[in-house]
Every structure is written in structure tokens, then in C-alpha cells.
CSV table of C-alpha atoms in Angstrom, one decimal:
chain,number,residue,atom,x,y,z
A,281,MET,CA,2.8,19.5,12.9
A,282,SER,CA,2.6,18.0,16.4
A,283,GLY,CA,-0.9,18.8,17.5
A,284,VAL,CA,-3.8,16.5,18.4
A,285,MET,CA,-4.8,15.8,14.8
A,286,LYS,CA,-1.4,14.5,13.8
A,287,ARG,CA,-0.9,12.5,17.0
A,288,MET,CA,-4.3,10.9,16.8
A,289,GLY,CA,-3.7,10.1,13.1
A,290,MET,CA,-0.4,8.5,13.9
A,291,ILE,CA,-1.7,6.4,16.7
A,292,PHE,CA,-4.7,5.3,14.6
A,293,ARG,CA,-2.5,4.3,11.8
A,294,ALA,CA,-0.1,2.4,14.0
A,295,LYS,CA,-3.0,0.6,15.6
A,296,ALA,CA,-4.8,-0.1,12.3
A,297,ASN,CA,-1.6,-1.5,10.8
A,298,LYS,CA,-1.1,-3.7,13.8
A,299,ALA,CA,-4.7,-4.9,13.5
A,300,LEU,CA,-4.3,-5.4,9.8
A,301,ASP,CA,-1.0,-7.3,10.3
A,302,ARG,CA,-2.8,-9.6,12.7
A,303,ALA,CA,-5.6,-10.3,10.4
A,304,GLU,CA,-4.6,-13.3,8.3
A,305,ASP,CA,-6.7,-12.4,5.4
A,306,PRO,CA,-8.0,-8.9,4.6
A,307,ARG,CA,-11.0,-10.5,2.9
A,308,GLU,CA,-12.1,-11.9,6.3
A,309,THR,CA,-11.7,-8.4,7.8
A,310,LEU,CA,-14.0,-7.0,5.1
A,311,ASP,CA,-16.6,-9.7,5.7
A,312,TYR,CA,-16.4,-9.0,9.4
A,313,SER,CA,-16.9,-5.3,8.8
A,314,TYR,CA,-19.9,-6.0,6.6
A,315,GLN,CA,-21.4,-8.2,9.2
A,316,LYS,CA,-21.0,-5.4,11.8
A,317,GLN,CA,-22.7,-2.9,9.4
A,318,LEU,CA,-25.6,-5.3,8.9
A,319,GLU,CA,-26.0,-5.5,12.7
A,320,LEU,CA,-26.0,-1.7,12.9
A,321,LEU,CA,-28.6,-1.5,10.1
A,322,GLN,CA,-30.7,-4.0,12.0
A,323,LYS,CA,-30.5,-1.8,15.1
A,324,VAL,CA,-31.6,1.2,13.2
A,325,ARG,CA,-34.5,-0.7,11.7
A,326,ARG,CA,-35.5,-1.8,15.1
A,327,GLY,CA,-35.4,1.8,16.2
A,328,VAL,CA,-37.7,2.8,13.4
A,329,ALA,CA,-40.1,0.1,14.3
A,330,ASP,CA,-40.1,1.3,18.0
A,331,VAL,CA,-40.9,4.8,17.0
A,332,ALA,CA,-43.7,3.7,14.7
A,333,THR,CA,-45.2,1.7,17.6
A,334,SER,CA,-45.1,4.7,19.8
A,335,ARG,CA,-46.8,6.8,17.1
A,336,LYS,CA,-49.6,4.3,16.8
A,337,ARG,CA,-50.1,4.2,20.5
A,338,LEU,CA,-50.4,8.0,20.5
A,339,GLU,CA,-52.9,7.8,17.6
A,340,LEU,CA,-55.1,5.4,19.7
A,341,GLN,CA,-54.9,7.7,22.7
A,342,LEU,CA,-55.9,10.7,20.5
A,343,ASN,CA,-58.9,8.8,19.1
A,344,GLN,CA,-60.0,7.9,22.6
A,345,LEU,CA,-59.6,11.5,23.8
A,346,GLN,CA,-61.5,12.9,20.8
A,347,ALA,CA,-64.3,10.4,21.3
A,348,GLN,CA,-64.5,11.5,24.9
A,349,SER,CA,-64.5,15.1,23.9
A,350,SER,CA,-67.4,14.7,21.4
A,351,LYS,CA,-69.3,12.7,24.0
A,352,LEU,CA,-68.9,15.6,26.5
A,353,GLU,CA,-70.1,18.0,23.8
A,354,ASP,CA,-73.2,15.9,23.2
A,355,GLN,CA,-73.8,15.8,27.0
A,356,GLY,CA,-73.5,19.6,27.2
A,357,ARG,CA,-75.9,20.1,24.4
A,358,LYS,CA,-78.4,17.6,26.0
A,359,ALA,CA,-78.1,19.3,29.4
A,360,LEU,CA,-78.7,22.7,27.8
A,361,SER,CA,-81.8,21.4,26.0
A,362,LEU,CA,-83.1,20.1,29.4
A,363,GLY,CA,-82.5,23.5,30.9
A,364,ARG,CA,-79.5,22.4,33.1
A,365,GLU,CA,-77.1,25.1,32.3
A,366,ASP,CA,-74.9,24.2,35.2
A,367,LEU,CA,-74.4,20.7,33.9
A,368,ALA,CA,-73.7,21.9,30.4
A,369,ARG,CA,-71.1,24.3,31.8
A,370,GLU,CA,-69.4,21.4,33.7
A,371,ALA,CA,-69.4,19.2,30.6
A,372,LEU,CA,-67.9,22.0,28.5
A,373,SER,CA,-65.2,22.8,31.0
A,374,ARG,CA,-64.2,19.1,31.1
A,375,ARG,CA,-64.2,19.1,27.4
A,376,ALA,CA,-61.9,22.1,27.3
A,377,ALA,CA,-59.4,20.3,29.6
A,378,LEU,CA,-59.5,17.3,27.3
A,379,GLN,CA,-59.0,19.5,24.2
A,380,GLN,CA,-55.8,20.8,25.8
A,381,GLN,CA,-54.6,17.2,26.2
A,382,VAL,CA,-55.6,16.5,22.6
A,383,THR,CA,-53.6,19.5,21.3
A,384,ASP,CA,-50.5,18.3,23.3
A,385,LEU,CA,-50.8,14.8,22.0
A,386,GLU,CA,-51.2,16.1,18.5
A,387,THR,CA,-48.0,18.1,18.8
A,388,GLN,CA,-46.2,15.0,20.2
A,389,HIS,CA,-47.7,12.9,17.4
A,390,GLN,CA,-46.3,15.4,14.8
A,391,THR,CA,-42.9,15.4,16.3
A,392,LEU,CA,-42.8,11.6,16.4
A,393,GLN,CA,-44.0,11.4,12.8
A,394,GLY,CA,-41.2,13.7,11.8
A,395,GLU,CA,-38.7,11.7,13.8
A,396,GLU,CA,-40.0,8.5,12.2
A,397,GLU,CA,-39.6,9.9,8.7
A,398,LYS,CA,-36.1,11.0,9.4
A,399,LEU,CA,-35.2,7.6,10.9
A,400,THR,CA,-36.7,5.8,7.9
A,401,LEU,CA,-34.7,8.0,5.6
A,402,ALA,CA,-31.6,7.4,7.6
A,403,ALA,CA,-32.2,3.6,7.6
A,404,GLN,CA,-32.7,3.7,3.8
A,405,ARG,CA,-29.5,5.7,3.4
A,406,LEU,CA,-27.7,3.3,5.7
A,407,GLN,CA,-29.1,0.4,3.7
A,408,ALA,CA,-27.8,2.0,0.5
A,409,LYS,CA,-24.4,2.5,2.1
A,410,VAL,CA,-24.2,-1.1,3.4
A,411,ASP,CA,-25.2,-2.3,-0.1
A,412,ALA,CA,-22.5,-0.1,-1.6
A,413,PHE,CA,-20.0,-1.4,0.9
A,414,ARG,CA,-20.9,-5.0,0.0
A,415,THR,CA,-20.3,-4.3,-3.7
A,416,LYS,CA,-17.0,-2.6,-2.8
A,417,LYS,CA,-16.0,-5.4,-0.5
A,418,GLU,CA,-16.7,-8.0,-3.2
A,419,THR,CA,-14.6,-5.9,-5.6
A,420,ILE,CA,-11.8,-5.6,-3.1
A,421,LYS,CA,-11.9,-9.3,-2.4
A,422,ALA,CA,-11.8,-10.1,-6.1
A,423,THR,CA,-9.0,-7.6,-6.6
A,424,TYR,CA,-7.1,-9.1,-3.7
A,425,THR,CA,-7.6,-12.6,-5.0
A,426,ALA,CA,-6.4,-11.5,-8.4
A,427,ALA,CA,-3.4,-9.7,-6.9
A,428,GLN,CA,-2.6,-12.9,-5.0
A,429,ALA,CA,-2.8,-14.9,-8.1
A,430,GLN,CA,-0.8,-12.3,-9.9
A,431,THR,CA,1.9,-12.4,-7.2
A,432,ARG,CA,2.1,-16.2,-7.6
A,433,ILE,CA,2.3,-15.9,-11.3
A,434,GLY,CA,4.9,-13.2,-10.9
A,435,GLU,CA,6.9,-15.4,-8.6
A,436,ALA,CA,6.7,-18.3,-11.0
A,437,PHE,CA,7.8,-16.0,-13.8
A,438,SER,CA,10.7,-14.5,-11.8
A,439,GLY,CA,11.7,-18.0,-10.9
A,440,ILE,CA,11.7,-19.0,-14.5
A,441,SER,CA,13.6,-15.9,-15.5
A,442,GLU,CA,16.1,-16.6,-12.8
A,443,GLU,CA,16.7,-20.0,-14.3
A,444,MET,CA,16.8,-18.4,-17.7
A,445,GLY,CA,19.4,-16.1,-16.3
A,446,ASP,CA,21.4,-19.1,-15.2
A,447,VAL,CA,21.2,-20.6,-18.6
A,448,GLY,CA,22.3,-17.3,-20.1
A,449,MET,CA,25.2,-17.2,-17.7
A,450,ALA,CA,26.2,-20.7,-18.7
A,451,ILE,CA,26.1,-19.8,-22.3
A,452,GLU,CA,28.1,-16.6,-21.7
A,453,ARG,CA,30.6,-18.6,-19.7
A,454,ALA,CA,30.9,-21.1,-22.5
A,455,GLU,CA,31.3,-18.3,-25.0
A,456,ASP,CA,33.9,-16.7,-22.9
A,457,LYS,CA,35.7,-19.9,-22.6
A,458,THR,CA,35.6,-20.5,-26.3
A,459,ALA,CA,36.8,-17.0,-27.1
A,460,GLN,CA,39.5,-17.4,-24.5
A,461,MET,CA,40.5,-20.7,-26.0
A,462,GLN,CA,40.5,-19.2,-29.5
A,463,ALA,CA,42.6,-16.3,-28.4
A,464,ARG,CA,45.0,-18.7,-26.7
A,465,ALA,CA,45.1,-20.9,-29.7
A,466,GLY,CA,45.9,-17.8,-31.8
A,467,ALA,CA,48.6,-16.7,-29.4
A,468,ILE,CA,50.1,-20.2,-29.3
A,469,ASP,CA,50.1,-20.3,-33.1
A,470,GLU,CA,51.9,-17.0,-33.1
A,471,LEU,CA,54.3,-18.0,-30.4
A,472,LEU,CA,55.0,-21.3,-32.1
A,473,ALA,CA,55.5,-19.5,-35.4
A,474,SER,CA,57.9,-17.1,-33.9
A,475,GLY,CA,59.8,-20.0,-32.3
A,476,ALA,CA,59.4,-18.7,-28.8
A,477,LEU,CA,57.5,-21.9,-27.9
A,478,ASP,CA,58.4,-25.5,-28.5
A,479,ASP,CA,55.8,-27.4,-30.2
A,480,PRO,CA,55.5,-30.9,-28.8
A,481,SER,CA,54.1,-32.1,-32.0
A,482,GLY,CA,57.2,-30.9,-33.8
A,483,MET,CA,55.3,-29.5,-36.8
A,484,ALA,CA,55.9,-25.8,-36.3
A,485,LYS,CA,59.6,-26.2,-36.1
A,486,ASP,CA,59.9,-27.7,-39.6
A,487,ASP,CA,60.8,-24.7,-41.7
A,488,ILE,CA,63.4,-23.3,-39.3
A,489,ALA,CA,64.8,-26.7,-38.6
A,490,ALA,CA,64.9,-27.5,-42.3
A,491,GLU,CA,66.7,-24.3,-43.0
A,492,LEU,CA,69.1,-24.9,-40.1
A,493,ASP,CA,69.6,-28.4,-41.3
A,494,ARG,CA,70.1,-27.1,-44.9
A,495,LEU,CA,72.6,-24.4,-43.7
A,496,SER,CA,74.5,-26.7,-41.4
A,497,GLY,CA,74.4,-29.3,-44.1
A,498,GLY,CA,75.9,-26.6,-46.4
A,499,THR,CA,78.7,-26.0,-43.9
A,500,ASP,CA,79.5,-29.7,-43.8
A,501,VAL,CA,79.7,-29.6,-47.6
A,502,GLU,CA,82.0,-26.6,-47.4
A,503,LEU,CA,84.1,-28.4,-44.7
A,504,GLU,CA,84.3,-31.5,-46.8
A,505,LEU,CA,85.4,-29.5,-49.8
A,506,GLN,CA,88.2,-27.8,-47.8
A,507,ARG,CA,89.4,-31.1,-46.3
A,508,MET,CA,89.5,-32.6,-49.7
A,509,LYS,CA,91.5,-29.5,-51.0
A,510,ALA,CA,93.9,-29.8,-48.1
A,511,GLU,CA,94.4,-33.5,-48.7
A,512,LEU,CA,95.1,-32.8,-52.3
A,513,ALA,CA,97.5,-30.0,-51.5
A,514,GLY,CA,99.6,-32.3,-49.3
A,515,PRO,CA,99.3,-34.0,-45.9
A,516,GLY,CA,101.3,-33.0,-42.7
A,517,ALA,CA,102.2,-29.4,-42.0
A,518,ASP,CA,99.1,-27.8,-43.4
A,519,LYS,CA,96.7,-30.1,-41.5
A,520,GLN,CA,96.8,-28.1,-38.3
A,521,ALA,CA,96.2,-24.8,-40.0
A,522,ILE,CA,93.3,-26.3,-41.8
A,523,GLU,CA,91.9,-27.8,-38.6
A,524,GLY,CA,92.2,-24.3,-36.9
A,525,GLY,CA,90.5,-22.7,-39.8
A,526,GLN,CA,87.9,-25.3,-39.7
A,527,ALA,CA,87.3,-24.7,-36.0
A,528,SER,CA,87.0,-20.9,-36.4
A,529,GLN,CA,84.7,-21.4,-39.4
A,530,GLY,CA,82.6,-23.9,-37.4
A,531,GLN,CA,82.2,-21.3,-34.6
A,532,GLN,CA,81.3,-18.5,-37.0
A,533,ALA,CA,78.9,-20.3,-39.1
A,534,PRO,CA,76.2,-21.2,-36.6
A,535,GLN,CA,76.2,-17.7,-35.1
A,536,ALA,CA,75.8,-15.8,-38.4
A,537,GLN,CA,73.7,-18.2,-40.3
A,538,PRO,CA,70.7,-18.8,-38.0
A,539,GLY,CA,70.5,-15.0,-37.5
A,540,GLN,CA,69.8,-14.4,-41.2
A,541,PRO,CA,66.6,-16.4,-41.5
A,542,ARG,CA,65.2,-14.7,-38.3
A,543,PHE,CA,65.7,-11.3,-39.9
A,544,ASP,CA,63.9,-12.5,-43.0
A,545,LYS,CA,60.9,-13.7,-40.9
A,546,GLN,CA,60.6,-10.5,-39.0
B,1011,MET,CA,-5.0,15.8,2.9
B,1012,ILE,CA,-7.9,13.7,4.3
B,1013,VAL,CA,-9.0,14.5,7.8
B,1014,ARG,CA,-11.4,12.3,9.8
B,1015,ILE,CA,-13.7,13.7,12.4
B,1016,MET,CA,-14.6,10.8,14.6
B,1017,GLY,CA,-18.2,9.9,14.5
B,1018,GLU,CA,-18.8,12.2,11.5
B,1019,GLY,CA,-16.8,11.1,8.6
B,1020,GLN,CA,-14.0,12.2,6.4
B,1021,VAL,CA,-13.2,15.6,4.9
B,1022,LYS,CA,-10.8,16.5,2.1
B,1023,LEU,CA,-8.8,19.6,2.9
B,1024,ASP,CA,-6.5,21.7,0.7
B,1025,ASP,CA,-3.0,21.7,2.2
B,1026,ALA,CA,-3.1,25.5,2.1
B,1027,HIS,CA,-5.5,25.6,5.1
B,1028,PHE,CA,-3.1,23.8,7.4
B,1029,VAL,CA,-1.4,27.0,8.6
B,1030,GLU,CA,-4.7,28.1,10.1
B,1031,LEU,CA,-5.6,24.6,11.4
B,1032,ASN,CA,-2.2,24.0,12.9
B,1033,LYS,CA,-2.5,27.0,15.1
B,1034,LEU,CA,-5.8,25.7,16.5
B,1035,ASP,CA,-4.5,22.2,16.7
B,1036,ASP,CA,-1.4,23.2,18.7
B,1037,GLU,CA,-3.6,25.3,21.0
B,1038,LEU,CA,-5.8,22.3,21.5
B,1039,LEU,CA,-2.8,20.2,22.4
B,1040,ASP,CA,-1.6,22.8,24.9
B,1041,GLU,CA,-5.0,23.0,26.5
B,1042,MET,CA,-5.2,19.2,26.7
B,1043,GLU,CA,-1.8,19.0,28.3
B,1044,SER,CA,-2.5,21.7,30.8
B,1045,GLY,CA,-5.9,20.3,31.6
B,1046,ASP,CA,-7.8,23.5,30.6
B,1047,GLU,CA,-11.2,21.8,30.0
B,1048,ASP,CA,-13.0,25.0,29.0
B,1049,GLY,CA,-10.4,26.1,26.6
B,1050,PHE,CA,-10.2,22.6,25.2
B,1051,ARG,CA,-13.9,22.6,24.5
B,1052,ARG,CA,-13.8,26.0,22.8
B,1053,THR,CA,-10.8,25.2,20.7
B,1054,LEU,CA,-12.0,21.8,19.7
B,1055,SER,CA,-15.3,23.3,18.6
B,1056,ALA,CA,-13.4,26.0,16.6
B,1057,LEU,CA,-11.1,23.4,15.0
B,1058,LEU,CA,-14.0,21.2,14.0
B,1059,ASP,CA,-15.9,24.1,12.6
B,1060,ALA,CA,-12.8,25.2,10.6
B,1061,VAL,CA,-12.3,21.7,9.2
B,1062,ARG,CA,-16.0,21.5,8.2
B,1063,ARG,CA,-16.0,25.0,6.7
B,1064,LEU,CA,-12.7,24.6,4.7
B,1065,GLY,CA,-13.1,21.0,3.7
B,1066,ALA,CA,-15.2,19.0,1.3
B,1067,PRO,CA,-16.9,16.0,2.9
B,1068,LEU,CA,-16.0,12.6,1.4
B,1069,PRO,CA,-18.7,10.2,0.5
B,1070,ASP,CA,-19.2,7.7,3.3
B,1071,ASP,CA,-18.6,4.6,1.2
B,1072,SER,CA,-15.2,5.9,-0.1
B,1073,LEU,CA,-12.3,3.9,1.3
B,1074,GLU,CA,-9.5,6.4,1.9
B,1075,PRO,CA,-7.1,6.3,4.8
B,1076,SER,CA,-7.3,9.4,7.0
B,1077,GLU,CA,-4.0,11.2,7.4
B,1078,LEU,CA,-5.2,13.3,10.3
B,1079,ILE,CA,-7.9,12.4,12.9
B,1080,LEU,CA,-9.9,14.7,15.1
B,1081,PRO,CA,-11.9,13.7,18.2
B,1082,ALA,CA,-15.7,14.0,18.0
B,1083,GLU,CA,-17.3,17.2,19.0
B,1084,ASP,CA,-18.5,15.9,22.3
B,1085,ALA,CA,-15.3,14.2,23.3
B,1086,THR,CA,-14.0,15.1,26.7
B,1087,LEU,CA,-10.5,16.2,27.6
B,1088,ASP,CA,-10.0,12.9,29.4
B,1089,GLU,CA,-11.2,10.8,26.5
B,1090,VAL,CA,-8.9,12.5,24.1
B,1091,ARG,CA,-6.0,12.2,26.6
B,1092,GLN,CA,-6.8,8.5,26.8
B,1093,MET,CA,-6.9,8.1,23.1
B,1094,LEU,CA,-3.5,9.7,22.8
B,1095,SER,CA,-2.0,7.4,25.4
B,1096,ASP,CA,-0.6,4.2,24.0
B,1097,ASP,CA,-3.3,1.7,24.7
B,1098,GLY,CA,-6.4,3.7,24.0
B,1099,LEU,CA,-8.6,3.5,20.9
B,1100,ILE,CA,-8.4,0.2,19.2
B,1101,PRO,CA,-7.4,-2.4,21.8
B,1102,GLY,CA,-4.2,-4.3,21.0
């Protein structure tokens, strides 16, 4: 739709929005509008009063004309009783002219009365409308004030909830951190247990070290035993062979022996 | 939709009537732009009659924004043209 209706509507809306934007407080605009309506009502009332005044003036004129008319009638009758038919005719013809004016004025009076009644009704209706507008205006103002308060409360609430959100975030972060730390602690325990990590406290190494110690200790005992046997068998020629065997045994033992406990663990 | 006739009041119209009204409305715009005063007068009167005939008048104390606005019955072509120019109507 691009016709006159639409274009006028668009222009009106744009202007009204601009006007509303400029108004600092819609309540003031409403009050101003009400003031204007009261002025309008005042004007209509003044109009009604003016019409009523005109009607009264017409009524006065009518009364005068009617008095004159009856006077002329009396004069005609009197002239006729005195035998002056010519005078009576004159009086009656003047009265007839007056009567015409009276009829005209009466028509005018009726029109004016109708007009006055219409205007009075219009003024009453306008009064009712202005009253209704006042009520509506007060309602709108109250609603606006309430809405304003609500907005403020809402803002306060959202501010609070934002802070609550921050607190929530902090808690969440703390929880995350705790969980992370717990997970890490668990992982460390496992790593330490598996021997992949060195424990600075030296506690986790105990079982492996103890076993290693025990095993290497066992080797020492074995070596000692062999040396003793060799000493008993006789010193000299055999000593080198024993030392070579000792060396090969020493190399073999640490390779095979630490391997076994690891298999057990896994 | 709510239509305001300037100086008369608001009328609530069923959207179904807009095909008919649009025709008159576009005609009115053409006549306004071509400066056909007689045609403008005739079409405006026909358009206002149609709006009054098809619509239900809104009570005067109802506060409803008008979506469409029509010039008053006695508006002249020049007045309407001025209203449609940018700084007519409400000043500012």
C-alpha cells in the first residue's frame, strides 16, 4: 500500500514519535493534552452561552412585536367603532406586516433553540469525554509511574542476579579447580604407584626399592657364598674364572630381577 | 486495522476491505500528484464514504494508535500535498 492513507499514517507516526521522544515525561504530555481539552470545552460552553443570549434577544424582540401587533388590532377595532373604516384598514394592514415579521422571528427563534439544544448536548458530551480522558490520563500516569518503579526494581533485581551469577561462577570455578586438583592428585598417585614419577617425599618408592634392595641384597649373599666356596676350593687359578662368572652374574641379575616384580604389579 | 479520518475520529476496519480501499487510495494519490482537483475531491469523498460504511467507529476516549490516516472531507488538494511533504502537520 503506497496511497495517501499509508503515507499520511507513516508521516504522522514519525512526527508523533519525534514529538514523544522530545517530551521528557509522557505524564506531562497527558496533562498538557487535558489542559487543551479543558480550553476547548470552555470555548464550546462560551458558544452555548452566546447562542442563548441571541435567543433571549429574539424573544424580547418577539414580545415587542406582538405587543405592537395587539396594539394595532385594538386601534383598528376602535377606529371601526368610530366609523373610520379607512383608519381601521390602515391599522390592520400594518398589523399584517408586523405579523409577517413575527412569523419570521419565530422561525428564527425555533432554529436557534434547536441549535442551542444541540450545542448544549455537544458540550455535555464533550464534558463527559474530557472527564473520561482525565480518568484515563490518571490511570496512564499511575501505570507509567508503576512501570517506572517496576523498571527500577527490575534493574535492581537484575543487578543482584548478575552478582549472584558472579558468585555462582566463582563457586563453579572453585569446584572445577577442586575437581581438577582431585583428578590430578589421583593421576599423580597412579603415576607414582606405577613408578613413572619420582616422588620427592620418597614414600611411594618404598615397596619397589625394598624389593630391589632385597633382591640385590640376595645377589650379594649369593656372591659372598660363591666367593667363599672359591676360597675353600683353593686360591689362584680359579679366581679369574670365578671373577668372570661373578661379572656375568652381576650383569644378568639386575636385568632379570627388577623385571619380575613389574610383571607382578601389572 | 484502525483508520483515522482527520477531524472525525477513528474507525476500525476489517483487513478484508483493504483491496477495495487501496484502489481508491491509489487513485487519490495519482490525482493528488497530477493535480486533478475535481477527481481528488470525488475520490476523497468516495474513500471516506467507504471507510465510514465498512468500518465501525471507535469511541472517542479510546486511546489507540491509527495505522492509517485520511484527510478530512473538506481538505483541499494543496493541504493534503502539504501534509505529505516533510514539514507539514505537526511542526518539528
